[in-house]
mmCIF file of C-alpha atoms in Angstrom:
data_model
loop_
_atom_site.group_PDB
_atom_site.id
_atom_site.type_symbol
_atom_site.label_atom_id
_atom_site.label_comp_id
_atom_site.label_asym_id
_atom_site.label_seq_id
_atom_site.Cartn_x
_atom_site.Cartn_y
_atom_site.Cartn_z
ATOM 1 C CA MET A 1 -40.735 33.300 9.082
ATOM 2 C CA LYS A 2 -39.033 35.059 6.186
ATOM 3 C CA LYS A 3 -37.813 33.010 3.287
ATOM 4 C CA SER A 4 -34.257 34.364 3.659
ATOM 5 C CA ARG A 5 -34.126 33.202 7.276
ATOM 6 C CA ILE A 6 -35.251 29.702 6.291
ATOM 7 C CA VAL A 7 -32.536 29.560 3.659
ATOM 8 C CA THR A 8 -29.968 30.704 6.225
ATOM 9 C CA TYR A 9 -31.052 28.008 8.669
ATOM 10 C CA LEU A 10 -30.873 25.353 5.954
ATOM 11 C CA VAL A 11 -27.385 26.454 4.957
ATOM 12 C CA LEU A 12 -26.241 26.365 8.565
ATOM 13 C CA LEU A 13 -27.759 22.915 8.970
ATOM 14 C CA VAL A 14 -25.950 21.642 5.897
ATOM 15 C CA VAL A 15 -22.654 23.106 7.134
ATOM 16 C CA PHE A 16 -23.173 21.517 10.556
ATOM 17 C CA LEU A 17 -24.012 18.116 9.081
ATOM 18 C CA PHE A 18 -21.036 18.223 6.735
ATOM 19 C CA GLY A 19 -18.745 19.190 9.599
ATOM 20 C CA ALA A 20 -20.085 16.340 11.694
ATOM 21 C CA TYR A 21 -19.617 13.921 8.803
ATOM 22 C CA ALA A 22 -16.053 15.134 8.191
ATOM 23 C CA ALA A 23 -15.200 14.832 11.886
ATOM 24 C CA PHE A 24 -16.629 11.314 12.031
ATOM 25 C CA MET A 25 -14.684 10.213 8.948
ATOM 26 C CA TYR A 26 -11.476 11.714 10.300
ATOM 27 C CA VAL A 27 -11.810 9.908 13.636
ATOM 28 C CA TYR A 28 -12.874 6.678 11.907
ATOM 29 C CA THR A 29 -9.845 6.786 9.595
ATOM 30 C CA GLU A 30 -7.464 7.550 12.463
ATOM 31 C CA TRP A 31 -8.876 4.535 14.274
ATOM 32 C CA LYS A 32 -8.270 2.337 11.226
ATOM 33 C CA PHE A 33 -4.598 3.338 11.233
ATOM 34 C CA LEU A 34 -3.963 2.657 14.910
ATOM 35 C CA PRO A 35 -0.933 0.376 15.407
ATOM 36 C CA VAL A 36 -1.560 -3.255 16.259
ATOM 37 C CA GLU A 37 -0.338 -4.746 19.512
ATOM 38 C CA LEU A 38 3.095 -6.195 18.842
ATOM 39 C CA LEU A 39 3.597 -9.858 19.698
ATOM 40 C CA GLN A 40 7.093 -9.852 18.220
ATOM 41 C CA GLU A 41 9.742 -7.231 17.546
ATOM 42 C CA PRO A 42 9.535 -5.615 14.079
ATOM 43 C CA SER A 43 11.947 -6.938 11.498
ATOM 44 C CA ALA A 44 14.339 -4.706 9.591
ATOM 45 C CA ALA A 45 14.564 -7.345 6.859
ATOM 46 C CA ALA A 46 13.013 -6.412 3.526
ATOM 47 C CA PRO A 47 14.181 -8.812 0.807
ATOM 48 C CA HIS A 48 12.929 -7.295 -2.443
ATOM 49 C CA ALA A 49 13.921 -6.406 -5.965
ATOM 50 C CA GLU A 50 14.631 -2.876 -7.097
ATOM 51 C CA TRP A 51 11.509 -0.768 -7.630
ATOM 52 C CA LYS A 52 11.617 0.277 -11.298
ATOM 53 C CA ALA A 53 7.987 1.267 -11.785
ATOM 54 C CA PRO A 54 6.912 4.922 -11.873
ATOM 55 C CA ASN A 55 6.473 6.556 -8.479
ATOM 56 C CA THR A 56 2.717 6.673 -8.850
ATOM 57 C CA LEU A 57 0.951 6.152 -5.544
ATOM 58 C CA LEU A 58 -2.737 6.068 -6.531
ATOM 59 C CA TYR A 59 -4.144 3.281 -8.678
ATOM 60 C CA LEU A 60 -7.755 2.634 -9.666
ATOM 61 C CA HIS A 61 -9.281 -0.768 -8.968
ATOM 62 C CA LYS A 62 -10.707 -3.053 -11.642
ATOM 63 C CA VAL A 63 -10.243 -1.091 -14.861
ATOM 64 C CA ASN A 64 -11.670 -3.974 -16.836
ATOM 65 C CA THR A 65 -13.632 -2.170 -19.545
ATOM 66 C CA PRO A 66 -12.602 0.292 -22.261
ATOM 67 C CA ARG A 67 -15.260 2.705 -20.980
ATOM 68 C CA ARG A 68 -13.797 2.795 -17.465
ATOM 69 C CA SER A 69 -10.293 3.082 -18.904
ATOM 70 C CA ALA A 70 -11.227 6.128 -20.982
ATOM 71 C CA ARG A 71 -13.377 7.811 -18.332
ATOM 72 C CA LYS A 72 -10.699 7.660 -15.619
ATOM 73 C CA GLU A 73 -7.667 8.576 -17.711
ATOM 74 C CA LYS A 74 -7.311 12.059 -16.212
ATOM 75 C CA SER A 75 -8.036 10.947 -12.641
ATOM 76 C CA TYR A 76 -5.473 8.181 -12.090
ATOM 77 C CA ASP A 77 -1.933 7.523 -13.275
ATOM 78 C CA GLY A 78 -2.161 3.839 -12.357
ATOM 79 C CA TYR A 79 -4.708 1.183 -13.308
ATOM 80 C CA GLU A 80 -5.353 -2.270 -11.884
ATOM 81 C CA ILE A 81 -6.489 -4.770 -14.530
ATOM 82 C CA ASP A 82 -7.604 -8.359 -13.944
ATOM 83 C CA LEU A 83 -6.458 -11.061 -16.371
ATOM 84 C CA GLN A 84 -7.868 -14.555 -16.834
ATOM 85 C CA THR A 85 -7.085 -17.378 -19.247
ATOM 86 C CA ASP A 86 -9.752 -19.643 -20.703
ATOM 87 C CA ALA A 87 -9.538 -23.363 -21.443
ATOM 88 C CA SER A 88 -8.098 -22.624 -24.883
ATOM 89 C CA GLY A 89 -5.313 -20.505 -23.447
ATOM 90 C CA ASN A 90 -6.770 -17.194 -24.572
ATOM 91 C CA LEU A 91 -6.041 -14.217 -22.324
ATOM 92 C CA TRP A 92 -8.980 -11.991 -21.351
ATOM 93 C CA VAL A 93 -9.559 -9.006 -19.113
ATOM 94 C CA ALA A 94 -11.899 -10.401 -16.471
ATOM 95 C CA HIS A 95 -12.162 -10.505 -12.690
ATOM 96 C CA ASP A 96 -13.782 -13.935 -12.725
ATOM 97 C CA PRO A 97 -14.549 -16.592 -15.362
ATOM 98 C CA ALA A 98 -18.103 -15.305 -15.871
ATOM 99 C CA GLU A 99 -16.756 -11.996 -17.208
ATOM 100 C CA MET A 100 -14.724 -13.695 -19.928
ATOM 101 C CA LYS A 101 -17.872 -13.886 -22.038
ATOM 102 C CA ASP A 102 -17.420 -10.157 -22.750
ATOM 103 C CA LYS A 103 -14.183 -11.034 -24.598
ATOM 104 C CA ILE A 104 -12.326 -7.863 -23.614
ATOM 105 C CA LYS A 105 -8.641 -7.944 -24.480
ATOM 106 C CA LEU A 106 -5.804 -6.125 -22.781
ATOM 107 C CA SER A 107 -5.303 -4.216 -26.022
ATOM 108 C CA ASP A 108 -8.883 -2.907 -25.744
ATOM 109 C CA ILE A 109 -8.055 -1.296 -22.386
ATOM 110 C CA PHE A 110 -4.879 0.285 -23.742
ATOM 111 C CA ALA A 111 -6.551 1.439 -26.959
ATOM 112 C CA ALA A 112 -9.176 3.391 -24.987
ATOM 113 C CA LEU A 113 -6.438 5.702 -23.670
ATOM 114 C CA LYS A 114 -4.953 8.713 -25.412
ATOM 115 C CA ASN A 115 -1.557 8.145 -23.804
ATOM 116 C CA PRO A 116 -1.310 4.519 -22.599
ATOM 117 C CA GLY A 117 2.467 4.722 -22.287
ATOM 118 C CA GLN A 118 2.206 7.324 -19.544
ATOM 119 C CA LYS A 119 0.361 5.077 -17.117
ATOM 120 C CA ALA A 120 1.477 2.265 -14.842
ATOM 121 C CA TYR A 121 -0.474 -0.996 -14.743
ATOM 122 C CA TRP A 122 -1.055 -3.416 -11.886
ATOM 123 C CA LEU A 123 -1.917 -6.648 -13.706
ATOM 124 C CA ASP A 124 -3.731 -9.004 -11.340
ATOM 125 C CA LEU A 125 -3.099 -12.479 -12.734
ATOM 126 C CA LYS A 126 -6.097 -14.555 -11.697
ATOM 127 C CA THR A 127 -4.662 -17.688 -13.307
ATOM 128 C CA GLN A 128 -1.201 -19.103 -13.878
ATOM 129 C CA LEU A 129 0.530 -18.056 -17.105
ATOM 130 C CA THR A 130 2.595 -19.933 -19.639
ATOM 131 C CA PRO A 131 5.708 -18.276 -21.093
ATOM 132 C CA GLU A 132 3.760 -17.714 -24.316
ATOM 133 C CA GLN A 133 0.950 -15.926 -22.486
ATOM 134 C CA LEU A 134 3.426 -13.703 -20.673
ATOM 135 C CA ASP A 135 5.035 -12.923 -24.029
ATOM 136 C CA GLN A 136 1.610 -11.930 -25.317
ATOM 137 C CA ILE A 137 1.216 -9.404 -22.487
ATOM 138 C CA LEU A 138 4.645 -7.932 -23.168
ATOM 139 C CA LEU A 139 4.064 -7.689 -26.924
ATOM 140 C CA THR A 140 0.700 -6.001 -26.353
ATOM 141 C CA ALA A 141 2.306 -3.444 -24.044
ATOM 142 C CA LYS A 142 5.121 -2.859 -26.519
ATOM 143 C CA ALA A 143 2.605 -2.228 -29.311
ATOM 144 C CA PHE A 144 1.214 0.645 -27.241
ATOM 145 C CA ARG A 145 4.675 1.935 -26.309
ATOM 146 C CA ILE A 146 4.262 0.969 -22.676
ATOM 147 C CA PRO A 147 7.648 0.357 -21.017
ATOM 148 C CA LYS A 148 7.915 -3.000 -19.295
ATOM 149 C CA GLU A 149 8.868 -1.101 -16.124
ATOM 150 C CA ASN A 150 5.299 0.232 -16.126
ATOM 151 C CA LEU A 151 3.906 -3.270 -15.749
ATOM 152 C CA LEU A 152 3.518 -4.746 -12.266
ATOM 153 C CA LEU A 153 2.369 -8.344 -12.312
ATOM 154 C CA GLU A 154 0.574 -9.677 -9.242
ATOM 155 C CA THR A 155 0.400 -13.353 -8.497
ATOM 156 C CA VAL A 156 0.775 -15.972 -5.771
ATOM 157 C CA PRO A 157 3.998 -17.877 -5.076
ATOM 158 C CA GLY A 158 4.548 -20.491 -7.772
ATOM 159 C CA GLU A 159 5.723 -21.032 -11.320
ATOM 160 C CA THR A 160 4.231 -17.814 -12.700
ATOM 161 C CA ALA A 161 6.010 -15.761 -10.038
ATOM 162 C CA LYS A 162 9.277 -17.486 -10.935
ATOM 163 C CA LEU A 163 8.653 -16.809 -14.612
ATOM 164 C CA ILE A 164 8.080 -13.121 -13.916
ATOM 165 C CA ASN A 165 11.394 -12.951 -12.076
ATOM 166 C CA GLN A 166 13.193 -14.823 -14.847
ATOM 167 C CA ARG A 167 12.018 -12.154 -17.294
ATOM 168 C CA GLU A 168 13.222 -9.459 -14.861
ATOM 169 C CA LEU A 169 9.749 -7.969 -14.605
ATOM 170 C CA GLN A 170 8.155 -6.257 -11.601
ATOM 171 C CA LEU A 171 6.565 -8.868 -9.327
ATOM 172 C CA LEU A 172 3.825 -8.058 -6.837
ATOM 173 C CA LEU A 173 3.655 -11.090 -4.570
ATOM 174 C CA GLN A 174 0.393 -11.667 -2.752
ATOM 175 C CA LEU A 175 0.566 -11.708 1.021
ATOM 176 C CA PRO A 176 -0.597 -14.997 2.606
ATOM 177 C CA GLU A 177 -4.265 -14.928 3.591
ATOM 178 C CA ASN A 178 -3.499 -15.799 7.215
ATOM 179 C CA PHE A 179 -0.999 -12.972 7.750
ATOM 180 C CA ASP A 180 -3.354 -11.069 10.083
ATOM 181 C CA LYS A 181 -4.685 -14.191 11.820
ATOM 182 C CA ASP A 182 -2.309 -14.681 14.735
ATOM 183 C CA LEU A 183 -5.208 -14.816 17.241
ATOM 184 C CA GLY A 184 -3.050 -12.955 19.740
ATOM 185 C CA ASN A 185 -0.691 -15.900 20.010
ATOM 186 C CA PRO A 186 3.041 -14.963 19.995
ATOM 187 C CA LYS A 187 4.086 -18.400 18.682
ATOM 188 C CA THR A 188 1.627 -18.158 15.812
ATOM 189 C CA ARG A 189 2.804 -14.643 15.039
ATOM 190 C CA LYS A 190 6.429 -15.783 14.991
ATOM 191 C CA GLU A 191 5.623 -18.610 12.583
ATOM 192 C CA ILE A 192 3.607 -16.346 10.263
ATOM 193 C CA ASN A 193 6.415 -13.796 10.124
ATOM 194 C CA ARG A 194 9.067 -16.456 9.571
ATOM 195 C CA ASN A 195 7.116 -18.024 6.689
ATOM 196 C CA ALA A 196 6.527 -14.646 5.069
ATOM 197 C CA LEU A 197 10.191 -13.711 5.296
ATOM 198 C CA GLU A 198 11.298 -17.028 3.800
ATOM 199 C CA MET A 199 8.859 -16.540 0.929
ATOM 200 C CA TRP A 200 10.150 -13.030 0.212
ATOM 201 C CA LYS A 201 13.761 -14.232 0.306
ATOM 202 C CA GLU A 202 12.906 -16.859 -2.303
ATOM 203 C CA TYR A 203 10.926 -14.619 -4.667
ATOM 204 C CA ARG A 204 12.324 -11.143 -3.934
ATOM 205 C CA PRO A 205 9.252 -9.238 -5.175
ATOM 206 C CA ALA A 206 9.272 -5.569 -6.083
ATOM 207 C CA ALA A 207 6.525 -5.228 -3.467
ATOM 208 C CA VAL A 208 4.077 -7.279 -1.436
ATOM 209 C CA SER A 209 0.406 -6.875 -2.350
ATOM 210 C CA ALA A 210 -2.108 -6.892 0.484
ATOM 211 C CA SER A 211 -5.580 -5.731 1.406
ATOM 212 C CA PHE A 212 -5.942 -2.697 3.630
ATOM 213 C CA GLY A 213 -7.065 -4.962 6.471
ATOM 214 C CA LYS A 214 -3.635 -6.618 6.514
ATOM 215 C CA TYR A 215 -1.718 -3.363 6.162
ATOM 216 C CA PRO A 216 -1.452 -2.565 9.930
ATOM 217 C CA TYR A 217 0.186 -5.948 10.533
ATOM 218 C CA LEU A 218 2.503 -5.617 7.556
ATOM 219 C CA ARG A 219 3.480 -2.103 8.620
ATOM 220 C CA ALA A 220 4.042 -3.178 12.224
ATOM 221 C CA TYR A 221 6.189 -6.254 11.634
ATOM 222 C CA PHE A 222 7.931 -5.404 8.337
ATOM 223 C CA PRO A 223 8.057 -1.602 8.163
ATOM 224 C CA GLN A 224 10.738 -1.546 5.435
ATOM 225 C CA MET A 225 9.128 -4.053 3.071
ATOM 226 C CA PRO A 226 7.725 -2.346 -0.082
ATOM 227 C CA LYS A 227 3.946 -2.551 -0.121
ATOM 228 C CA ALA A 228 1.139 -2.395 -2.682
ATOM 229 C CA ILE A 229 -2.066 -1.916 -0.683
ATOM 230 C CA TYR A 230 -5.592 -2.112 -2.028
ATOM 231 C CA TYR A 231 -8.817 -0.785 -0.557
ATOM 232 C CA SER A 232 -11.833 -1.593 -2.706
ATOM 233 C CA SER A 233 -14.616 -1.685 -0.126
ATOM 234 C CA THR A 234 -15.996 1.796 -0.878
ATOM 235 C CA LYS A 235 -16.929 2.934 -4.388
ATOM 236 C CA ARG A 236 -19.018 5.925 -3.364
ATOM 237 C CA PRO A 237 -17.437 9.352 -2.831
ATOM 238 C CA SER A 238 -16.202 9.525 0.752
ATOM 239 C CA LEU A 239 -13.983 11.803 2.836
ATOM 240 C CA LYS A 240 -12.498 8.629 4.225
ATOM 241 C CA LYS A 241 -10.472 8.204 1.024
ATOM 242 C CA PRO A 242 -8.442 11.452 1.143
ATOM 243 C CA PHE A 243 -7.772 10.851 4.836
ATOM 244 C CA MET A 244 -6.489 7.351 3.985
ATOM 245 C CA VAL A 245 -4.372 8.694 1.140
ATOM 246 C CA ARG A 246 -2.759 11.185 3.521
ATOM 247 C CA HIS A 247 -1.716 8.362 5.819
ATOM 248 C CA MET A 248 -0.366 6.288 2.943
ATOM 249 C CA LYS A 249 1.747 9.191 1.707
ATOM 250 C CA GLU A 250 3.359 9.350 5.136
ATOM 251 C CA ASP A 251 4.588 5.743 4.832
ATOM 252 C CA PRO A 252 7.538 5.619 2.407
ATOM 253 C CA SER A 253 7.270 1.832 2.153
ATOM 254 C CA VAL A 254 3.855 2.095 0.450
ATOM 255 C CA LYS A 255 4.575 2.132 -3.275
ATOM 256 C CA ILE A 256 0.967 1.777 -4.395
ATOM 257 C CA PHE A 257 -2.390 2.531 -2.815
ATOM 258 C CA MET A 258 -5.310 1.281 -4.882
ATOM 259 C CA LEU A 259 -8.808 2.712 -4.480
ATOM 260 C CA ASP A 260 -12.169 2.108 -6.109
ATOM 261 C CA GLU A 261 -14.883 4.451 -7.317
ATOM 262 C CA TYR A 262 -17.903 4.528 -9.569
ATOM 263 C CA THR A 263 -17.598 5.092 -13.294
ATOM 264 C CA TRP A 264 -20.028 7.897 -14.009
#
């Protein structure tokens, strides 16, 4: 067999395999976005604060090192950063307490960027903050000419969430863990929805933060509620991601869609 024919066959095989992979990912993604079976009528209620952050849909997950911050500057207009406090009250960039040993500061992440003021930041508060610690975050952002509207602070219901609202900052309120656990029971679904709505009325977040797994339920029962959705299960390059992004762009209630990827 001639060498040119072998090359042709290999090219055709690659094209076929890529087409099959693309088709599989398309169908898989469409399946992930199928609507859930409604156990209760959707609610038109959407108690929330005004969205003042930049209209930047795509955020990158876990930008917790200066290297990742610098490497991804041209790829994403929004970063998610994890913040922890130690026993002495010091604020560190860390996803869990073990990472605090690296002693990375929020200023280190900002300093790695050429234009930190042009990005938006989803600050995942892993611990409760004091007013002084919140002031430290704001002063650090101000030093890098980052508008406070570009800061979105994620936390659970509680004193820190109230503090964020008192300072008129952008609150991302975490969705309750059991939101997608109605077990097909209409009474349970009604109670979950009622509790969520009461919580949003109390805190009036700029958006509700939730994992992609909870998104179909949030979309089904509260289609108007602003949403910050994160999908961090896949770091590798995948056609699934652009297909997911397309769906998210079609939902005007999704303010943020956070993805993950490797730092090469």
